[in-house]
Coordinates of C-alpha atoms in Angstrom, one line a residue:
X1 CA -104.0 48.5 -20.9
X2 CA -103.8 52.4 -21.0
X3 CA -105.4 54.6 -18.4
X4 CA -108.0 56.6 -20.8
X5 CA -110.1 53.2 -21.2
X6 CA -110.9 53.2 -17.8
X7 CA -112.8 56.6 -18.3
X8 CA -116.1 57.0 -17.8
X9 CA -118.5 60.0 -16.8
X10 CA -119.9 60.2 -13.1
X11 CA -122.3 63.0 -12.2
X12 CA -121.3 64.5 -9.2
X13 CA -125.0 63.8 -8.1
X14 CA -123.9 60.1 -7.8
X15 CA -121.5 61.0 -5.1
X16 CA -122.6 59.5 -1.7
X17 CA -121.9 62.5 0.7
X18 CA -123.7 60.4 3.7
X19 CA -123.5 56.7 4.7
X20 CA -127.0 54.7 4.1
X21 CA -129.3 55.1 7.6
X22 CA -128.2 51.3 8.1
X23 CA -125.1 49.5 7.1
X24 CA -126.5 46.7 5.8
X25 CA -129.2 48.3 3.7
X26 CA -126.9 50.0 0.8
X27 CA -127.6 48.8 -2.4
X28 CA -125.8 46.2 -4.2
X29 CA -125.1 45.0 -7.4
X30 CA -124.4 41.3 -8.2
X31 CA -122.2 40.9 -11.3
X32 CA -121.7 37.3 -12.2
X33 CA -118.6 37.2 -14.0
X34 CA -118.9 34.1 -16.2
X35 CA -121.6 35.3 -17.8
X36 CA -121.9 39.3 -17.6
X37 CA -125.5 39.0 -15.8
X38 CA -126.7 41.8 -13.0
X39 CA -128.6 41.6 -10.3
X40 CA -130.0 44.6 -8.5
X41 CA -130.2 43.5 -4.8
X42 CA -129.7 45.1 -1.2
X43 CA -126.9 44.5 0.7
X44 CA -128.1 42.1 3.4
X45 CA -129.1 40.1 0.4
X46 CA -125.2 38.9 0.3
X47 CA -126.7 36.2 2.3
X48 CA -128.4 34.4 -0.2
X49 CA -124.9 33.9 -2.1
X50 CA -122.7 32.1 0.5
X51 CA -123.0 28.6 2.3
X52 CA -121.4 26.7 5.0
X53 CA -117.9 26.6 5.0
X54 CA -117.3 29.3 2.6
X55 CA -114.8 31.9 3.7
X56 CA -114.8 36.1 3.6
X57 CA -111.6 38.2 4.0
X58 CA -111.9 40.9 6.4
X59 CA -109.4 44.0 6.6
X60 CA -109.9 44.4 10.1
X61 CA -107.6 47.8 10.3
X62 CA -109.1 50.8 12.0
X63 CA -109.0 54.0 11.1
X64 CA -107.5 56.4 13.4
X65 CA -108.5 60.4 13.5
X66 CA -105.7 61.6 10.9
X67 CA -106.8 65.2 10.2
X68 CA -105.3 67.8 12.7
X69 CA -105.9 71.5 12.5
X70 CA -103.0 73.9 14.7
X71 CA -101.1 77.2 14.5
X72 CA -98.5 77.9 13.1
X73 CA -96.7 80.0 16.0
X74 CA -95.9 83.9 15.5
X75 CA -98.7 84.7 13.0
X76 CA -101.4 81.9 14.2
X77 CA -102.3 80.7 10.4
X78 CA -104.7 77.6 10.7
X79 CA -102.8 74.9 9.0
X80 CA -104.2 71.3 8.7
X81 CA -102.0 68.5 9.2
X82 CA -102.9 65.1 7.9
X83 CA -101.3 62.5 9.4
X84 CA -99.8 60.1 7.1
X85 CA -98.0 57.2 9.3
X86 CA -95.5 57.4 12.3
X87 CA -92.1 57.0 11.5
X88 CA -90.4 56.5 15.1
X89 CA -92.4 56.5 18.2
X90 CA -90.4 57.2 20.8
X91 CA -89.2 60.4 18.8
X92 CA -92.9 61.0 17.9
X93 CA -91.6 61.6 14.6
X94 CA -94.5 61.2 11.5
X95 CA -94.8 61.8 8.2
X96 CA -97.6 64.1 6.7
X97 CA -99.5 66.4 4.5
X98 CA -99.5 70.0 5.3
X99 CA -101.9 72.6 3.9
X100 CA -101.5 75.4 2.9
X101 CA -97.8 73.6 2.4
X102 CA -96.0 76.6 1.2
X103 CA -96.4 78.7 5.0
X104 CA -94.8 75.3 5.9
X105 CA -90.8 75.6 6.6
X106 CA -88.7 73.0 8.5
X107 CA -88.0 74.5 11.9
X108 CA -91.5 75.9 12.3
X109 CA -93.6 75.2 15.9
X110 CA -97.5 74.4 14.8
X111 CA -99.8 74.3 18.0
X112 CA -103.1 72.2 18.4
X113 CA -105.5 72.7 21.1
X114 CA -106.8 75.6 23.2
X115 CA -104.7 75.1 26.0
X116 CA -101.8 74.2 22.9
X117 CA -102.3 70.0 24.1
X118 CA -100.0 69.4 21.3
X119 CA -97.0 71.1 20.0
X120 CA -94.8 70.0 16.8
X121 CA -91.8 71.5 15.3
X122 CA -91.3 70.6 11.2
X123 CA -87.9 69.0 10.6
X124 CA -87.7 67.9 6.9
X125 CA -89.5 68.4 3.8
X126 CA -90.8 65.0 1.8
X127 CA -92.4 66.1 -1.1
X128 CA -94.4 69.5 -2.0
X129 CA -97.0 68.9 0.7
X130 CA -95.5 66.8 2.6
X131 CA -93.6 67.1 5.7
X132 CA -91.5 64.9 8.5
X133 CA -93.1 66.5 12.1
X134 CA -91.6 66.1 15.1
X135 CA -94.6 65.9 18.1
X136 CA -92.8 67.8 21.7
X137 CA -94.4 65.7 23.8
X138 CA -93.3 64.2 27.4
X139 CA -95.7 62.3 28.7
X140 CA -96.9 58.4 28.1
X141 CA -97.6 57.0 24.5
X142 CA -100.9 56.8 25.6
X143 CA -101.9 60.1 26.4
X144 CA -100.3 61.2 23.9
X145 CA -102.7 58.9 21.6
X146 CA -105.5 59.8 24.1
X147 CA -104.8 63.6 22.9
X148 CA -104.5 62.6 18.7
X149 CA -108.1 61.3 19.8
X150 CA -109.1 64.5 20.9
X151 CA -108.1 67.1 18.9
X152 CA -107.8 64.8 15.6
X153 CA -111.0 64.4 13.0
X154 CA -112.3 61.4 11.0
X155 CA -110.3 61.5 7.5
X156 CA -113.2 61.6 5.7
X157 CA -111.8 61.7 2.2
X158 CA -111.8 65.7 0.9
X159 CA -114.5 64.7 -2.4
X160 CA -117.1 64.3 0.7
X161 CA -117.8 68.1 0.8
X162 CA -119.1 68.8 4.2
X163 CA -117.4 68.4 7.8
X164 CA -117.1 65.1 9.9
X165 CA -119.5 65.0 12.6
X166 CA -119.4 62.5 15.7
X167 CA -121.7 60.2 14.1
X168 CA -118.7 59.5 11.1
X169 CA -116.8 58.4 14.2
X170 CA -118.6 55.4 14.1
X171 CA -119.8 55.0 10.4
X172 CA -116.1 55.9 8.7
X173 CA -114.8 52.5 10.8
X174 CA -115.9 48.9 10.1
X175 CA -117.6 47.1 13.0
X176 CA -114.8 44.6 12.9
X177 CA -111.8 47.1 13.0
X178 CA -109.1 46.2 15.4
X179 CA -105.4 47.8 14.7
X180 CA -105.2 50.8 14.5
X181 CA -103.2 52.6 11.8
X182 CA -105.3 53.3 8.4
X183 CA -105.9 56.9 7.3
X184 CA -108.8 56.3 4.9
X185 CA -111.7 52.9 6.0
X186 CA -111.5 49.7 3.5
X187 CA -114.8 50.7 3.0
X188 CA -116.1 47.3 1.4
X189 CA -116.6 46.4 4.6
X190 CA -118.7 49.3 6.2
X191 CA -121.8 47.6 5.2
X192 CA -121.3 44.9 7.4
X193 CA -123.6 45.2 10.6
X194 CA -123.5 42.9 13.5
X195 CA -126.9 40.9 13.0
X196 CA -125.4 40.2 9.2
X197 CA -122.6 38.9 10.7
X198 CA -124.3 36.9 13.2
X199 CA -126.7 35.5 10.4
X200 CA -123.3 34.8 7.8
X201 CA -122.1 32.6 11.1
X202 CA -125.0 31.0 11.7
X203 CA -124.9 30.2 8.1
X204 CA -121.4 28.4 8.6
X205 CA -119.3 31.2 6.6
X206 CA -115.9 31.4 8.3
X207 CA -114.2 34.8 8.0
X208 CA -110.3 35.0 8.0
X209 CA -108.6 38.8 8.8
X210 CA -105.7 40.3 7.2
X211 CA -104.8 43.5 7.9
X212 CA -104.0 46.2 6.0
X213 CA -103.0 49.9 7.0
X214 CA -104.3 52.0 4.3
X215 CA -103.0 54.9 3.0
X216 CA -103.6 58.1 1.0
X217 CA -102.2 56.4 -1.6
X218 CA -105.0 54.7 -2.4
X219 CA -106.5 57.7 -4.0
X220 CA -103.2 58.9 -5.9
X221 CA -104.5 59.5 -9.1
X222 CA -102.5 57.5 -11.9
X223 CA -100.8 60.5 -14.3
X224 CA -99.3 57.9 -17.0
X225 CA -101.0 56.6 -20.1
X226 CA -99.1 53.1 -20.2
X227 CA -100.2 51.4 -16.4
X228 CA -96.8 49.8 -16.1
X229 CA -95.0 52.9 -15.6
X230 CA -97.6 53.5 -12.8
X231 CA -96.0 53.0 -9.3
X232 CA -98.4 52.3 -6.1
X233 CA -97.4 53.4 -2.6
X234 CA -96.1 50.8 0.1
X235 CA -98.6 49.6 2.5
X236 CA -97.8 47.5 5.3
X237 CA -99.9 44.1 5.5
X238 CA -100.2 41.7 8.4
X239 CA -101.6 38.0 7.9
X240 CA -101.4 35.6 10.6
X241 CA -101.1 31.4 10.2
X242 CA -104.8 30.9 12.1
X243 CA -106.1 33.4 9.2
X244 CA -104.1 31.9 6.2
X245 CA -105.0 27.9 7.5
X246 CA -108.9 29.1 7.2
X247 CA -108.1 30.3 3.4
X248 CA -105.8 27.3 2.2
X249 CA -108.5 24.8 3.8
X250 CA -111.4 26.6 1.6
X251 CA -109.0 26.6 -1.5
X252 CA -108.3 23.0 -0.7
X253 CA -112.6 21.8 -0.6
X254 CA -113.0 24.4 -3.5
X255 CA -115.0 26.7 -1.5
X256 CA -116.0 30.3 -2.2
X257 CA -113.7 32.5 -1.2
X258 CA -114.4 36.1 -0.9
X259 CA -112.4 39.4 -0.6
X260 CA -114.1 42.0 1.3
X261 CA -112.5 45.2 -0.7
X262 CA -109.7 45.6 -2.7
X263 CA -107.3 45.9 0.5
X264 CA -108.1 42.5 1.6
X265 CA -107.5 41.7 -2.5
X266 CA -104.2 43.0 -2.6
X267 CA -103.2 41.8 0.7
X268 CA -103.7 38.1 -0.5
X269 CA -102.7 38.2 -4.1
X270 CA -99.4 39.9 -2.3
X271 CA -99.0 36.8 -0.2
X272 CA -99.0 33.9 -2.5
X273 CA -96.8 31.0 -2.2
X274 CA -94.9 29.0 -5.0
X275 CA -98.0 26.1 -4.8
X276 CA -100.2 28.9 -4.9
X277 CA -101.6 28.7 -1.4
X278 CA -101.5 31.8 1.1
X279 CA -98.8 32.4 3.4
X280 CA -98.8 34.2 6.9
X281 CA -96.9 37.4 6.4
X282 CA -95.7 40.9 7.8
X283 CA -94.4 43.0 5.3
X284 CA -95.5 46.0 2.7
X285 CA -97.1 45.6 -0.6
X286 CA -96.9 48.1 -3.3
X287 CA -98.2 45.6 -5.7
X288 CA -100.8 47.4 -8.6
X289 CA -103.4 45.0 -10.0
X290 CA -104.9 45.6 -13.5
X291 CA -106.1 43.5 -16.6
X292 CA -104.6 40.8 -17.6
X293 CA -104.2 39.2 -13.9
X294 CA -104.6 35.9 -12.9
X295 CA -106.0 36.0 -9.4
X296 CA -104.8 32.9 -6.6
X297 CA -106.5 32.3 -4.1
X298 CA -110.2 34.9 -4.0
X299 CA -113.2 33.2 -6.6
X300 CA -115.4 36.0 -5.8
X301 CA -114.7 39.8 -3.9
X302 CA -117.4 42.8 -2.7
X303 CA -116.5 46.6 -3.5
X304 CA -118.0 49.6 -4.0
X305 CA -118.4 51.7 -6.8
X306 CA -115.1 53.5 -7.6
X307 CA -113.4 56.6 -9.8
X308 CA -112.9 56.8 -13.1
X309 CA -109.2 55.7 -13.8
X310 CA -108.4 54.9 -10.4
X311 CA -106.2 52.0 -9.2
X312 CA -109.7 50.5 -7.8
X313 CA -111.4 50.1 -10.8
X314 CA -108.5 48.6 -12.7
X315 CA -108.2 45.8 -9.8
X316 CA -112.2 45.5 -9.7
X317 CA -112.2 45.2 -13.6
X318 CA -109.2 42.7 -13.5
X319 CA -111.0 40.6 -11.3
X320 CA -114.4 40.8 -13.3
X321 CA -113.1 41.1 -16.6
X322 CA -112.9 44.3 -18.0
X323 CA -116.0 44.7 -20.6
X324 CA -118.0 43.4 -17.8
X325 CA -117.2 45.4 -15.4
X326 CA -117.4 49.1 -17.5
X327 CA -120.8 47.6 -18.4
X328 CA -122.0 47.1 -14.9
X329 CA -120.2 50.6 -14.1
X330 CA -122.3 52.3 -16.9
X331 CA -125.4 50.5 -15.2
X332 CA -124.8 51.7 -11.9
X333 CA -124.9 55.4 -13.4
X334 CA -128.2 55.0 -15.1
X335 CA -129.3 53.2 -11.9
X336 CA -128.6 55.8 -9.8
X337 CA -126.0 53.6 -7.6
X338 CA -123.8 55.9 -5.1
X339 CA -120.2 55.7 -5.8
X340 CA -117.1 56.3 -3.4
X341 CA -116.5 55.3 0.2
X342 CA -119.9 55.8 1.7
X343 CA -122.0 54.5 -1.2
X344 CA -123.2 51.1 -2.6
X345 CA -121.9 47.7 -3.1
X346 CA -121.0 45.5 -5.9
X347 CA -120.5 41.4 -5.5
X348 CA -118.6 39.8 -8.1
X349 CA -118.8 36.2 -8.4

């Protein structure tokens, strides 16, 4: 398939710049993929579609406070530095995005803090923006992560125009996040609130966690016409035995099997053994779904609405089939659905 079919236009009105006042209570769209049919529904109303014994896959990563602002020493230029992912912790040595990049050199000292709580010294150049950094710090890895805490910011991703405030703290992280190490939120799964939780358990659904760190290259725009010259950034995935048994038992009684996000998605299909069962794994994925694709182990998978001719859509429209899936995106915008991390939900099933 070529990039330009997955075009479509998206007011910037459509945009959600704010989460909805309650997890739970975004909108979603049901798209049943055999026959094309929408439903217009609310989020809690994911209920309704799942039974005993069915299983959902959680990415239970968390996202840790990746955007930095210091000084660049001598002339005190503000420059923000995005953390990307640590490269060796006991030289405090990480890779990230600098900007303005071009004040930027290798052998520059950048301070954060008042009192300068952190101070890092650039030691390589990666790409145009990106840089290796150094962090000149003696004490324990904990303060040290006590002070990223402090002075750091929630990533919100830079098409939500406005600052992050203390309440994105909480609403830019999934109530089931656990290990820390993602720079943007699988956000499929910020619309799950506790009680909806409770009320899928009580219902018998079984949920089995992967984990997926994601990165900023899950937003890298694709810049080829022909998708298979298009090459997805590494990701490191985690899936333990407990979680795969719970999977490989629903595949085995024909369950529903859902994928909460296209993290959890590509976590799975990334993890598939020779008899087509999922396998327990530690390793990184740079695998790049799009149509054709025969999927192994998910029947059904929640997302939110996402860019035209991003990765996303292409995995979202593999799984749903792709007429179906451009139709229900079309629907969304005359529907007024809000796209992007904070806005509504689609089930496909």
């Amino acid at each position: 398939m070529k990039l330009s079919q997955f075009k479509f236009n998206l007011p910037e009105s459509l945009i959600a710049n704010n989460p909805a006042e309650q997890r739970d209570e975004a909108r979603l769209m049901v798209l049943h993929k055999d026959s094309g049919k929408i439903e217009h529904k609310i989020f809690k109303d994911v209920l309704g579609y799942f039974d005993d014994k069915d299983v959902m896959i959680l990415n239970n990563t968390k996202v840790f406070p990746a955007r930095l602002y210091g000084n660049k020493e001598k002339t005190g230029a503000t420059i923000e530095v995005f953390l990307l992912r640590e490269l060796n912790k006991e030289l405090r040595l990480w890779d990230v995005l600098v900007d303005p990049a071009r004040k930027i050199r290798v052998g520059n000292k950048l301070y954060f803090g008042d009192d300068d709580l952190l101070v890092a010294e650039v030691v390589d150049n990666t790409t145009s923006r990106g840089r290796t950094i150094r962090f000149l710090f003696e004490g324990t890895d904990e303060e040290f992560r006590r002070n990223v805490e402090i002075l750091g910011e929630t990533p919100l991703p830079k098409y939500i125009k406005r600052k992050a405030t203390a309440e994105d703290k909480e609403r830019y992280q999934t109530i089931f996040a656990k290990h820390e190490g993602a720079v943007a939120a699988p956000t499929a799964g910020l619309h799950f609130s506790r009680e909806l939780m409770k009320r899928l358990e009580l219902k018998g659904v079984e949920f089995a966690e992967v984990t997926l760190h994601v990165g900023l290259g899950t937003f890298r725009t694709v810049e080829v016409e022909d998708l298979t010259k298009h090459k997805m950034d590494s990701e490191q995935f985690i899936i333990e035995q407990k979680d795969a048994n719970i999977v490989n038992r629903a595949l085995e009684e024909k369950r529903r099997i859902c994928a909460v996000g296209t993290t959890s998605m590509r976590s799975i299909e990334s993890a598939v053994s020779a008899n087509r069962t999922l396998k327990a794994a530690n390793d990184w994925t740079s695998k790049f779904i799009f149509p054709p694709y025969e999927f192994n182990i998910a029947n059904s998978m929640i997302t939110n609405f996402h860019t035209p001719e991003s990765t996303l859509l292409m995995m979202v429209s593999a799984f749903g089939g792709y007429e179906n899936v451009m139709n229900a995106y079309e629907v969304a915008v005359k529907e007024k659905y809000k796209f992007y991390s904070y806005g509504d939900a689609m089930l496909i099933i």
